[in-house]
Coordinates of C-alpha atoms in Angstrom, one line a residue:
Chain A
X1 CA 0.0 0.0 0.0
X2 CA 1.4 3.4 -0.9
X3 CA 2.2 6.1 1.6
X4 CA -0.6 8.3 0.3
X5 CA -3.3 5.8 0.5
X6 CA -2.0 4.7 4.0
X7 CA -2.3 8.3 5.2
X8 CA -5.7 8.6 3.7
X9 CA -6.8 5.4 5.4
X10 CA -5.5 6.7 8.7
X11 CA -7.7 9.9 8.2
X12 CA -10.6 7.7 7.3
X13 CA -10.2 5.6 10.4
X14 CA -10.2 8.7 12.6
X15 CA -13.5 9.7 10.9
X16 CA -14.9 6.2 11.5
X17 CA -14.1 6.6 15.2
X18 CA -15.9 9.9 15.2
X19 CA -19.0 8.3 13.7
X20 CA -18.9 5.5 16.2
X21 CA -18.8 8.0 19.1
X22 CA -22.0 9.5 18.0
X23 CA -24.6 8.9 20.7
X24 CA -28.0 7.5 19.8
X25 CA -29.7 10.0 22.1
X26 CA -27.9 12.8 20.3
X27 CA -28.9 11.4 17.0
X28 CA -32.5 11.2 18.0
X29 CA -32.4 14.9 19.1
X30 CA -30.8 15.8 15.8
X31 CA -33.5 14.0 13.8
X32 CA -36.2 15.6 15.8
X33 CA -34.7 19.0 15.1
X34 CA -34.5 18.1 11.4
X35 CA -38.2 17.3 11.6
X36 CA -38.7 20.8 12.8
X37 CA -36.8 22.0 9.7
X38 CA -33.6 22.9 11.5
X39 CA -30.9 23.0 8.8
X40 CA -28.1 23.3 11.3
X41 CA -29.1 19.9 12.7
X42 CA -29.2 18.5 9.2
X43 CA -25.6 19.8 8.6
X44 CA -24.5 17.9 11.7
X45 CA -26.1 14.7 10.5
X46 CA -24.4 15.1 7.1
X47 CA -21.0 15.5 8.7
X48 CA -21.6 12.4 10.9
X49 CA -22.7 10.2 8.1
X50 CA -21.0 11.5 5.0
X51 CA -18.1 9.2 5.3
X52 CA -20.1 6.0 5.2
X53 CA -22.8 7.3 2.8
X54 CA -20.1 8.3 0.3
X55 CA -18.1 5.1 0.7
X56 CA -21.2 2.8 0.3
X57 CA -22.1 4.8 -2.8
X58 CA -18.5 4.6 -4.1
X59 CA -18.4 0.8 -3.4
X60 CA -21.6 0.3 -5.4
X61 CA -20.9 2.7 -8.2
X62 CA -17.1 2.6 -8.4
X63 CA -16.9 6.2 -9.5
X64 CA -16.1 9.2 -7.3
X65 CA -18.2 11.8 -8.9
X66 CA -21.3 9.6 -9.2
X67 CA -20.8 8.5 -5.6
X68 CA -20.6 12.2 -4.5
X69 CA -23.8 13.0 -6.4
X70 CA -25.6 10.0 -5.1
X71 CA -24.5 10.9 -1.5
X72 CA -25.7 14.4 -1.9
X73 CA -29.0 13.3 -3.4
X74 CA -29.4 10.8 -0.5
X75 CA -29.0 13.5 2.1
X76 CA -31.4 15.8 0.2
X77 CA -33.9 12.9 0.2
X78 CA -33.4 12.4 3.9
X79 CA -34.2 16.1 4.5
X80 CA -37.3 15.9 2.3
X81 CA -38.6 12.8 3.9
X82 CA -37.4 13.1 7.5
X83 CA -41.0 13.5 8.6
X84 CA -41.7 10.0 7.5
X85 CA -39.0 8.6 9.8
X86 CA -40.8 7.3 12.9
X87 CA -37.9 5.8 14.8
X88 CA -39.1 2.3 14.2
X89 CA -35.7 1.3 12.7
X90 CA -32.2 2.7 13.1
X91 CA -31.6 5.9 11.3
X92 CA -28.5 4.5 9.7
X93 CA -30.3 1.6 8.1
X94 CA -33.0 4.0 6.8
X95 CA -30.3 6.2 5.4
X96 CA -28.4 3.4 3.8
X97 CA -31.6 2.2 2.1
X98 CA -32.0 5.6 0.6
X99 CA -28.3 5.6 -0.5
X100 CA -28.8 2.2 -2.1
X101 CA -31.9 3.4 -4.0
X102 CA -30.0 6.5 -5.2
X103 CA -27.2 4.3 -6.4
X104 CA -29.7 2.1 -8.3
X105 CA -31.1 5.3 -9.9
X106 CA -27.6 6.2 -11.1
X107 CA -27.0 2.7 -12.5
X108 CA -30.3 3.0 -14.4
X109 CA -29.3 6.4 -15.7
X110 CA -26.0 4.9 -16.9
X111 CA -27.8 2.1 -18.7
X112 CA -30.1 4.6 -20.4
X113 CA -27.2 6.7 -21.3
X114 CA -25.5 3.8 -22.9
X115 CA -28.6 2.6 -24.8
X116 CA -30.2 5.9 -25.8
X117 CA -28.6 6.9 -29.2
X118 CA -29.5 10.5 -28.5
X119 CA -27.4 10.6 -25.4
X120 CA -24.2 9.3 -27.1
X121 CA -21.8 12.1 -27.9
X122 CA -19.9 11.1 -31.0
X123 CA -17.7 14.1 -30.9
X124 CA -15.7 12.8 -28.0
X125 CA -13.9 9.4 -27.7
X126 CA -15.9 7.2 -25.4
X127 CA -14.4 7.2 -21.9
X128 CA -15.4 4.4 -19.5
X129 CA -17.0 5.6 -16.3
X130 CA -14.3 4.0 -14.2
X131 CA -11.5 5.9 -15.9
X132 CA -9.8 8.3 -13.5
X133 CA -7.9 11.4 -14.0
X134 CA -4.1 11.4 -13.5
X135 CA -4.6 13.3 -10.2
X136 CA -7.0 10.7 -8.9
X137 CA -4.8 8.0 -10.2
X138 CA -2.3 8.9 -7.6
X139 CA -4.8 8.3 -4.9
X140 CA -5.6 4.8 -6.0
X141 CA -3.5 1.7 -5.4
X142 CA -3.2 -1.0 -8.0
X143 CA -4.9 -3.4 -5.7
X144 CA -8.0 -1.2 -5.1
X145 CA -8.3 -0.8 -8.9
X146 CA -8.2 -4.5 -9.4
X147 CA -10.7 -5.1 -6.7
X148 CA -13.0 -2.4 -8.1
X149 CA -12.7 -4.0 -11.5
X150 CA -13.7 -7.3 -10.0
X151 CA -16.6 -5.7 -8.0
X152 CA -17.8 -4.0 -11.2
X153 CA -18.2 -7.3 -12.9
X154 CA -20.5 -8.6 -10.2
X155 CA -24.2 -8.3 -10.2
X156 CA -25.3 -5.1 -8.6
X157 CA -27.1 -7.0 -5.8
X158 CA -23.9 -8.9 -5.0
X159 CA -21.8 -5.8 -5.0
X160 CA -24.3 -4.0 -2.7
X161 CA -24.5 -6.8 -0.2
X162 CA -20.7 -7.2 -0.1
X163 CA -20.2 -3.4 0.5
X164 CA -22.8 -3.4 3.3
X165 CA -21.3 -6.4 5.0
X166 CA -17.5 -6.2 4.4
X167 CA -17.1 -2.5 4.2
X168 CA -19.8 -1.2 6.6
X169 CA -19.9 -4.4 8.7
X170 CA -23.7 -4.3 9.0
X171 CA -25.4 -7.2 10.8
X172 CA -27.5 -9.6 8.8
X173 CA -30.6 -8.1 10.4
X174 CA -29.6 -4.6 9.3
X175 CA -28.7 -5.8 5.8
X176 CA -32.2 -7.4 5.6
X177 CA -33.7 -4.1 6.6
X178 CA -31.7 -2.1 4.1
X179 CA -32.3 -4.5 1.2
X180 CA -35.9 -5.2 2.3
X181 CA -35.5 -8.9 2.2
X182 CA -35.5 -11.9 4.6
X183 CA -32.6 -13.1 6.7
X184 CA -32.5 -16.3 4.7
X185 CA -32.2 -14.3 1.5
X186 CA -29.3 -12.3 3.1
X187 CA -27.4 -15.4 4.0
X188 CA -27.8 -17.1 0.6
X189 CA -27.1 -13.9 -1.4
X190 CA -24.1 -13.0 0.7
X191 CA -22.6 -16.5 0.2
X192 CA -23.2 -16.3 -3.6
X193 CA -21.7 -12.8 -3.7
X194 CA -18.6 -13.9 -1.9
X195 CA -18.2 -16.9 -4.2
X196 CA -18.7 -14.7 -7.2
X197 CA -16.0 -12.2 -6.0
X198 CA -13.6 -15.0 -5.3
X199 CA -14.1 -16.4 -8.8
X200 CA -13.6 -12.9 -10.4
X201 CA -10.4 -12.4 -8.4
X202 CA -9.1 -15.8 -9.4
X203 CA -10.0 -15.0 -13.0
X204 CA -7.8 -11.9 -13.0
X205 CA -5.2 -14.0 -11.3
X206 CA -4.9 -12.0 -8.1
Chain B
X1 CA -23.9 -33.7 5.9
X2 CA -22.7 -33.6 2.4
X3 CA -19.9 -31.3 1.1
X4 CA -22.2 -29.0 -1.0
X5 CA -24.7 -28.5 1.8
X6 CA -21.9 -27.6 4.3
X7 CA -20.4 -25.2 1.8
X8 CA -23.6 -23.3 1.6
X9 CA -23.2 -22.5 5.3
X10 CA -19.6 -21.3 5.0
X11 CA -20.4 -17.7 4.7
X12 CA -22.7 -17.7 7.7
X13 CA -20.0 -19.7 9.5
X14 CA -17.5 -17.0 8.6
X15 CA -19.9 -14.3 10.0
X16 CA -20.6 -16.3 13.1
X17 CA -24.2 -16.5 12.3
X18 CA -24.7 -20.3 12.6
X19 CA -26.3 -22.2 15.5
X20 CA -23.9 -24.1 17.7
X21 CA -25.0 -27.5 16.3
X22 CA -24.4 -26.4 12.7
X23 CA -21.2 -24.6 13.6
X24 CA -19.9 -27.8 15.1
X25 CA -20.7 -29.8 11.9
X26 CA -18.9 -27.2 9.7
X27 CA -15.9 -27.3 12.1
X28 CA -15.8 -31.1 11.6
X29 CA -16.1 -30.8 7.9
X30 CA -13.3 -28.1 7.7
X31 CA -10.9 -30.5 9.3
X32 CA -11.1 -32.9 6.4
X33 CA -12.1 -30.7 3.4
X34 CA -9.3 -28.7 1.8
X35 CA -11.6 -27.0 -0.7
X36 CA -13.9 -25.5 1.9
X37 CA -10.9 -24.5 4.1
X38 CA -9.4 -22.6 1.1
X39 CA -12.7 -20.9 0.4
X40 CA -13.0 -19.8 4.0
X41 CA -9.5 -18.4 3.8
X42 CA -10.3 -16.5 0.6
X43 CA -13.5 -15.0 2.2
X44 CA -11.2 -13.7 5.0
X45 CA -8.7 -12.2 2.7
X46 CA -11.3 -10.6 0.5
X47 CA -13.0 -9.0 3.5
X48 CA -9.7 -7.4 4.3
X49 CA -9.3 -6.2 0.7
X50 CA -12.8 -4.7 0.6
X51 CA -12.2 -3.0 4.0
X52 CA -9.2 -1.2 2.5
X53 CA -11.4 0.3 -0.2
X54 CA -12.6 3.1 2.2
X55 CA -11.8 6.5 0.8
X56 CA -11.8 9.8 2.6
X57 CA -15.2 11.3 1.8
X58 CA -15.4 14.8 0.4
X59 CA -17.2 17.3 2.7
X60 CA -20.8 17.1 1.6
X61 CA -22.2 19.5 4.2
X62 CA -22.0 22.7 2.2
X63 CA -23.2 21.1 -1.0
X64 CA -26.2 19.4 0.7
X65 CA -27.2 22.6 2.6
X66 CA -27.0 24.6 -0.6
X67 CA -29.3 22.1 -2.3
X68 CA -31.7 22.2 0.6
X69 CA -31.7 26.0 0.4
X70 CA -32.3 25.8 -3.3
X71 CA -35.3 23.6 -2.9
X72 CA -36.7 25.5 0.1
X73 CA -36.3 28.9 -1.7
X74 CA -38.1 27.7 -4.8
X75 CA -41.3 26.2 -3.3
X76 CA -43.5 27.4 -6.2
X77 CA -41.4 25.9 -8.9
X78 CA -40.9 22.8 -6.8
X79 CA -44.7 22.5 -6.3
X80 CA -45.4 22.9 -10.0
X81 CA -42.8 20.3 -10.9
X82 CA -44.2 17.9 -8.3
X83 CA -47.7 18.5 -9.6
X84 CA -46.6 18.0 -13.2
X85 CA -45.0 14.7 -12.3
X86 CA -48.1 13.5 -10.5
X87 CA -50.5 14.7 -13.2
X88 CA -48.6 13.0 -16.0
X89 CA -48.2 9.7 -14.3
X90 CA -49.9 6.8 -16.3
X91 CA -52.0 5.9 -13.3
X92 CA -53.2 9.4 -12.8
X93 CA -54.1 9.9 -16.4
X94 CA -55.9 6.5 -16.5
X95 CA -57.9 7.1 -13.4
X96 CA -58.9 10.6 -14.5
X97 CA -60.0 9.3 -17.9
X98 CA -62.0 6.5 -16.3
X99 CA -63.7 8.9 -13.8
X100 CA -64.5 11.3 -16.5
X101 CA -66.2 8.6 -18.6
X102 CA -68.2 7.4 -15.6
X103 CA -69.3 11.0 -14.8
X104 CA -70.4 11.6 -18.4
X105 CA -72.3 8.3 -18.6
X106 CA -74.0 9.0 -15.2
X107 CA -74.9 12.6 -16.3
X108 CA -76.4 11.3 -19.5
X109 CA -78.6 8.7 -17.8
X110 CA -79.6 11.2 -15.1
X111 CA -80.7 13.9 -17.5
X112 CA -82.6 11.5 -19.9
X113 CA -84.6 9.6 -17.3
X114 CA -88.2 11.0 -17.4
X115 CA -89.2 12.0 -13.9
X116 CA -92.8 11.0 -13.1
X117 CA -95.2 13.8 -12.3
X118 CA -96.1 12.7 -8.9
X119 CA -98.3 15.6 -8.0
X120 CA -100.6 15.1 -10.9
X121 CA -100.7 11.3 -10.5
X122 CA -101.4 11.6 -6.7
X123 CA -104.2 14.1 -7.3
X124 CA -105.7 11.8 -9.8
X125 CA -105.3 8.8 -7.5
X126 CA -106.9 10.6 -4.6
X127 CA -109.8 11.7 -6.7
X128 CA -110.4 8.1 -7.9
X129 CA -110.0 6.8 -4.3
X130 CA -112.4 9.3 -2.9
X131 CA -115.0 8.3 -5.5
X132 CA -114.4 4.6 -4.7
X133 CA -114.8 5.3 -1.0
X134 CA -117.9 7.2 -1.6
X135 CA -119.3 4.4 -3.7
X136 CA -118.2 1.5 -1.6
X137 CA -118.7 2.4 2.0
X138 CA -117.9 -1.2 3.1
X139 CA -114.2 -0.8 2.0
X140 CA -113.6 2.1 4.2
X141 CA -114.2 3.3 7.8
X142 CA -115.7 6.5 6.6
X143 CA -119.5 6.8 7.2
X144 CA -121.4 7.3 4.0
X145 CA -124.8 8.9 3.7
X146 CA -127.6 6.3 3.2
X147 CA -129.0 8.1 0.2
X148 CA -125.8 7.7 -1.8
X149 CA -126.7 6.0 -5.1
X150 CA -125.4 2.6 -5.7
X151 CA -122.9 2.1 -8.6
X152 CA -121.3 -0.8 -10.4
X153 CA -118.6 -1.4 -7.9
X154 CA -117.0 -4.3 -9.8
X155 CA -116.5 -2.3 -12.9
X156 CA -115.2 0.7 -11.0
X157 CA -112.9 -1.6 -8.9
X158 CA -111.3 -3.0 -12.0
X159 CA -110.8 0.4 -13.4
X160 CA -109.2 1.5 -10.2
X161 CA -106.8 -1.4 -10.2
X162 CA -105.8 -0.7 -13.7
X163 CA -105.2 3.0 -12.8
X164 CA -103.2 2.0 -9.7
X165 CA -101.2 -0.4 -11.7
X166 CA -100.4 2.3 -14.2
X167 CA -99.4 4.6 -11.3
X168 CA -97.0 2.0 -9.8
X169 CA -95.6 1.2 -13.2
X170 CA -94.7 4.9 -13.6

């Protein structure tokens, strides 16, 4: 792992620690304030969750700008629908479900962009979505690129469940809530996803 | 338990989500099965690789709050766009068309159904009834003068029935 990515990861871990320290009572108060249309409270919620929201979106989409857009849209959706949150589930699972849906929207838009002839700009050479600029290239290790390439080849449902479990370390119950499926489905899908990723990584001889 | 069935539980075993009985069986199987042991090891390695994918997130606060302000400051435009989105949904268009057709059909039948002239018919009925009572004192409790001339009650009765039938048909 390069020095840059190591440094970044250290920053990331400090942010994770910050998120974990977030008290559930504080969170409840912030949500209640958001329901009273307090934008300052919303800003605090964004700061607390932006790390995981962005990383889940990036894990699913594999593209920084798309992930940032999806994360912003997810937070905007939270603000617009915060009145519907009744504290029956954890706020984080509710939020991650919104993030997942936003990512699915982005994937649908990509598919439409690729199939709609009106949307194809022939004046520019086609650039794959996963291509990164030289500046961003420096931030990526070879290993993470290979892993992203392998993840990109998986079905979207496999990629999502792997990100939620391996990256965010959600429990099976939380994953079932985010994906709106049964525990049995989570178990079987996660197993299939892990097997598929293993096969993909073997295929690229990693 | 066969190899394939055990392998299906490997992922849950890895996440410590198995019952103690099933976990024990997987443990026993892993002691003798090289393929499942390798798969479990790969699961472990890949978890570590994915965990390293975390990137420092860009600060989203300002952008999100700007978007919120944008939507809050343009309620009219937002309302119109929401309304447009709802109005042009297939279900809304379909429901509106169906309701309109139902309304038009209902109005057509309502306006073309002849309403019976109850007042006239009732007046006529009471007149006939009064005559009948006058001519047939036995059919009513009303006292009739003794000098009332007798009439052909049967003929009048049939006629009354016919008229009453006509009234009820209407």
